[in-house]
């Protein structure tokens, strides 16, 4: 498919190619260890932590990324921590899961929480995990992820796309990535 693109567009894609970490999700064959990377589920709740809460009760785990797993899978990524667990919790009672169109970050109304736990091997709070599991099992609210999914990571790379909000200004001086791609595609 790449070879069928106009040569100038191929040139642009090669010039803007950047590495990224591809995430693939699948249903696990067995229960995941608490600190394992996942979408949904209970997640890593070590002693001394809490289940984040919002205005309508406990938030639910949307995603958990264990950086040791990422670095093992793709090699050391200098922009990421070597280890630790990043967690994103959302409010399952909110139709847009905490999205605030006027103020995207940080959450001012407590409908989502992002937290980083530097130690991925601390003892687990079993009571807290049981409470989170019970809440998830009895939850009548729709979550974006209906089942716990295990995550796998792979190194990949890609050139600029029309969805790239971080296009280099020397390539896209007026910020119109669509016009740039049309010009490159049509110019020979």
Short mmCIF file of C-alpha atoms in Angstrom, two decimals, residues 8-188:
data_model
loop_
_atom_site.label_atom_id
_atom_site.label_comp_id
_atom_site.label_asym_id
_atom_site.label_seq_id
_atom_site.Cartn_x
_atom_site.Cartn_y
_atom_site.Cartn_z
CA UNK A 8 6.16 13.08 -2.54
CA UNK A 9 3.69 11.70 0.00
CA UNK A 10 6.01 8.73 0.62
CA UNK A 11 8.80 11.26 1.20
CA UNK A 12 6.67 13.18 3.74
CA UNK A 13 5.73 10.01 5.60
CA UNK A 14 9.37 8.89 5.80
CA UNK A 15 10.51 12.34 6.96
CA UNK A 16 7.93 12.44 9.75
CA UNK A 17 8.22 8.83 10.87
CA UNK A 18 8.41 8.52 14.66
CA UNK A 19 8.54 5.53 17.00
CA UNK A 20 5.61 4.66 19.23
CA UNK A 21 4.48 1.82 21.45
CA UNK A 22 1.62 -0.19 19.95
CA UNK A 23 -0.87 -1.54 22.52
CA UNK A 24 -2.87 -4.67 21.77
CA UNK A 25 -5.66 -5.78 24.09
CA UNK A 26 -7.06 -9.30 24.46
CA UNK A 27 -9.03 -11.33 26.96
CA UNK A 28 -6.63 -13.06 29.35
CA UNK A 29 -6.56 -16.85 29.64
CA UNK A 30 -6.04 -16.62 33.41
CA UNK A 31 -6.44 -13.94 36.09
CA UNK A 32 -3.91 -11.14 35.67
CA UNK A 33 -1.40 -10.32 38.42
CA UNK A 34 -2.51 -7.14 40.25
CA UNK A 35 0.18 -4.87 38.74
CA UNK A 36 -0.20 -6.21 35.18
CA UNK A 37 -1.13 -3.82 32.38
CA UNK A 38 -4.83 -3.93 31.59
CA UNK A 39 -7.95 -2.18 30.40
CA UNK A 40 -10.72 -2.51 33.01
CA UNK A 41 -10.80 -4.87 35.96
CA UNK A 42 -9.70 -4.18 39.52
CA UNK A 43 -6.04 -3.31 39.03
CA UNK A 44 -3.19 -2.69 41.43
CA UNK A 45 -4.33 -1.53 44.87
CA UNK A 46 -1.36 -1.75 47.26
CA UNK A 47 -1.61 -1.15 51.00
CA UNK A 48 -1.85 2.55 51.76
CA UNK A 49 -3.78 3.46 48.61
CA UNK A 50 -7.48 4.04 48.13
CA UNK A 51 -9.98 3.56 45.37
CA UNK A 52 -10.32 7.07 43.97
CA UNK A 53 -13.77 8.53 44.48
CA UNK A 54 -15.79 11.14 42.63
CA UNK A 55 -18.96 13.05 43.39
CA UNK A 56 -21.10 9.93 42.81
CA UNK A 57 -18.93 7.29 44.54
CA UNK A 58 -15.99 5.10 43.63
CA UNK A 59 -14.30 5.62 40.28
CA UNK A 60 -13.57 2.59 38.10
CA UNK A 61 -10.29 1.53 36.52
CA UNK A 62 -10.21 2.33 32.81
CA UNK A 63 -6.53 1.57 32.13
CA UNK A 64 -3.39 0.48 33.94
CA UNK A 65 0.05 0.57 32.33
CA UNK A 66 3.01 -1.13 34.03
CA UNK A 67 6.10 0.59 32.63
CA UNK A 68 8.41 -2.34 33.47
CA UNK A 69 6.28 -4.43 31.08
CA UNK A 70 6.48 -1.77 28.38
CA UNK A 71 10.27 -1.52 28.65
CA UNK A 72 10.67 -5.32 28.69
CA UNK A 73 8.58 -5.64 25.53
CA UNK A 74 10.04 -2.82 23.43
CA UNK A 75 13.40 -1.98 25.01
CA UNK A 76 14.12 1.01 27.20
CA UNK A 77 11.98 4.02 26.22
CA UNK A 78 13.82 7.11 27.55
CA UNK A 79 10.65 9.24 27.70
CA UNK A 80 8.92 6.75 30.03
CA UNK A 81 9.68 5.69 33.60
CA UNK A 82 11.66 2.46 33.90
CA UNK A 83 9.04 1.02 36.25
CA UNK A 84 5.90 1.96 38.10
CA UNK A 85 2.20 1.78 37.33
CA UNK A 86 0.10 4.47 35.66
CA UNK A 87 -3.62 4.21 36.40
CA UNK A 88 -6.58 6.05 34.88
CA UNK A 89 -9.87 5.91 36.78
CA UNK A 90 -13.19 7.24 35.47
CA UNK A 91 -16.68 7.88 36.81
CA UNK A 92 -19.00 5.21 35.40
CA UNK A 93 -22.08 7.33 36.23
CA UNK A 94 -20.96 10.19 33.97
CA UNK A 95 -22.12 9.93 30.34
CA UNK A 96 -18.77 11.28 29.08
CA UNK A 97 -16.62 9.60 31.77
CA UNK A 98 -15.22 12.83 33.19
CA UNK A 99 -14.48 14.60 29.93
CA UNK A 100 -14.69 18.36 30.43
CA UNK A 101 -14.79 20.09 27.05
CA UNK A 102 -13.77 23.43 28.53
CA UNK A 103 -10.98 22.27 30.85
CA UNK A 104 -9.54 18.94 29.69
CA UNK A 105 -6.82 18.49 32.33
CA UNK A 106 -6.72 18.13 35.26
CA UNK A 107 -10.18 17.05 36.41
CA UNK A 108 -11.71 19.83 38.47
CA UNK A 109 -14.90 17.95 39.33
CA UNK A 110 -13.34 14.62 40.40
CA UNK A 111 -14.94 12.57 37.62
CA UNK A 112 -11.61 11.02 36.66
CA UNK A 113 -8.22 10.56 38.27
CA UNK A 114 -4.81 9.75 36.87
CA UNK A 115 -2.21 8.48 39.29
CA UNK A 116 1.27 7.01 39.18
CA UNK A 117 2.45 4.40 41.68
CA UNK A 118 6.28 4.15 41.56
CA UNK A 119 6.47 0.72 43.25
CA UNK A 120 4.87 -2.15 41.33
CA UNK A 121 5.72 -4.80 43.95
CA UNK A 122 4.15 -3.48 47.17
CA UNK A 123 1.85 -5.77 49.19
CA UNK A 124 -1.74 -5.73 47.93
CA UNK A 125 -4.66 -4.49 50.03
CA UNK A 126 -6.90 -7.57 49.74
CA UNK A 127 -9.92 -5.89 51.36
CA UNK A 128 -9.71 -2.97 48.97
CA UNK A 129 -9.39 -5.33 45.98
CA UNK A 130 -12.45 -7.28 47.17
CA UNK A 131 -14.44 -4.04 47.49
CA UNK A 132 -13.40 -2.92 44.00
CA UNK A 133 -14.26 -6.33 42.53
CA UNK A 134 -17.68 -6.34 44.21
CA UNK A 135 -18.39 -2.82 42.97
CA UNK A 136 -17.41 -3.80 39.43
CA UNK A 137 -19.54 -6.98 39.52
CA UNK A 138 -22.64 -5.14 40.80
CA UNK A 139 -22.23 -2.07 38.64
CA UNK A 140 -25.19 -1.33 36.41
CA UNK A 141 -23.39 1.48 34.60
CA UNK A 142 -21.91 1.07 31.14
CA UNK A 143 -18.13 1.21 31.01
CA UNK A 144 -16.11 1.65 27.80
CA UNK A 145 -14.43 -1.68 28.60
CA UNK A 146 -16.88 -4.45 29.52
CA UNK A 147 -14.33 -7.14 30.45
CA UNK A 148 -10.82 -7.03 31.85
CA UNK A 149 -8.37 -7.05 28.94
CA UNK A 150 -4.66 -7.91 29.11
CA UNK A 151 -2.31 -5.54 27.29
CA UNK A 152 0.70 -6.40 25.13
CA UNK A 153 3.21 -3.88 23.86
CA UNK A 154 5.28 -3.76 20.66
CA UNK A 155 7.64 -1.22 19.14
CA UNK A 156 6.30 0.39 15.97
CA UNK A 157 6.71 3.55 13.92
CA UNK A 158 4.50 5.67 11.69
CA UNK A 159 4.57 8.89 9.69
CA UNK A 160 2.36 11.91 10.15
CA UNK A 161 -1.41 11.46 9.82
CA UNK A 162 -4.36 13.83 9.56
CA UNK A 163 -5.02 13.17 13.25
CA UNK A 164 -1.53 14.31 14.33
CA UNK A 165 -1.94 17.36 16.53
CA UNK A 166 1.82 17.47 17.16
CA UNK A 167 2.91 17.94 13.56
CA UNK A 168 6.24 19.82 13.43
CA UNK A 169 5.66 23.50 12.65
CA UNK A 170 8.43 23.51 10.02
CA UNK A 171 6.39 20.92 8.08
CA UNK A 172 2.97 22.39 8.80
CA UNK A 173 3.53 26.14 9.25
CA UNK A 174 -0.15 27.11 9.07
CA UNK A 175 -1.32 24.12 11.13
CA UNK A 176 -3.44 22.69 8.30
CA UNK A 177 -2.24 19.10 8.12
CA UNK A 178 -5.08 18.17 5.73
CA UNK A 179 -3.96 20.77 3.17
CA UNK A 180 -0.36 19.64 3.50
CA UNK A 181 -1.26 16.00 2.82
CA UNK A 182 -3.48 16.98 -0.13
CA UNK A 183 -0.67 19.08 -1.59
CA UNK A 184 1.88 16.30 -1.16
CA UNK A 185 -0.49 13.68 -2.56
CA UNK A 186 -1.30 15.74 -5.63
CA UNK A 187 2.16 17.15 -6.33
CA UNK A 188 4.59 15.17 -8.43
#
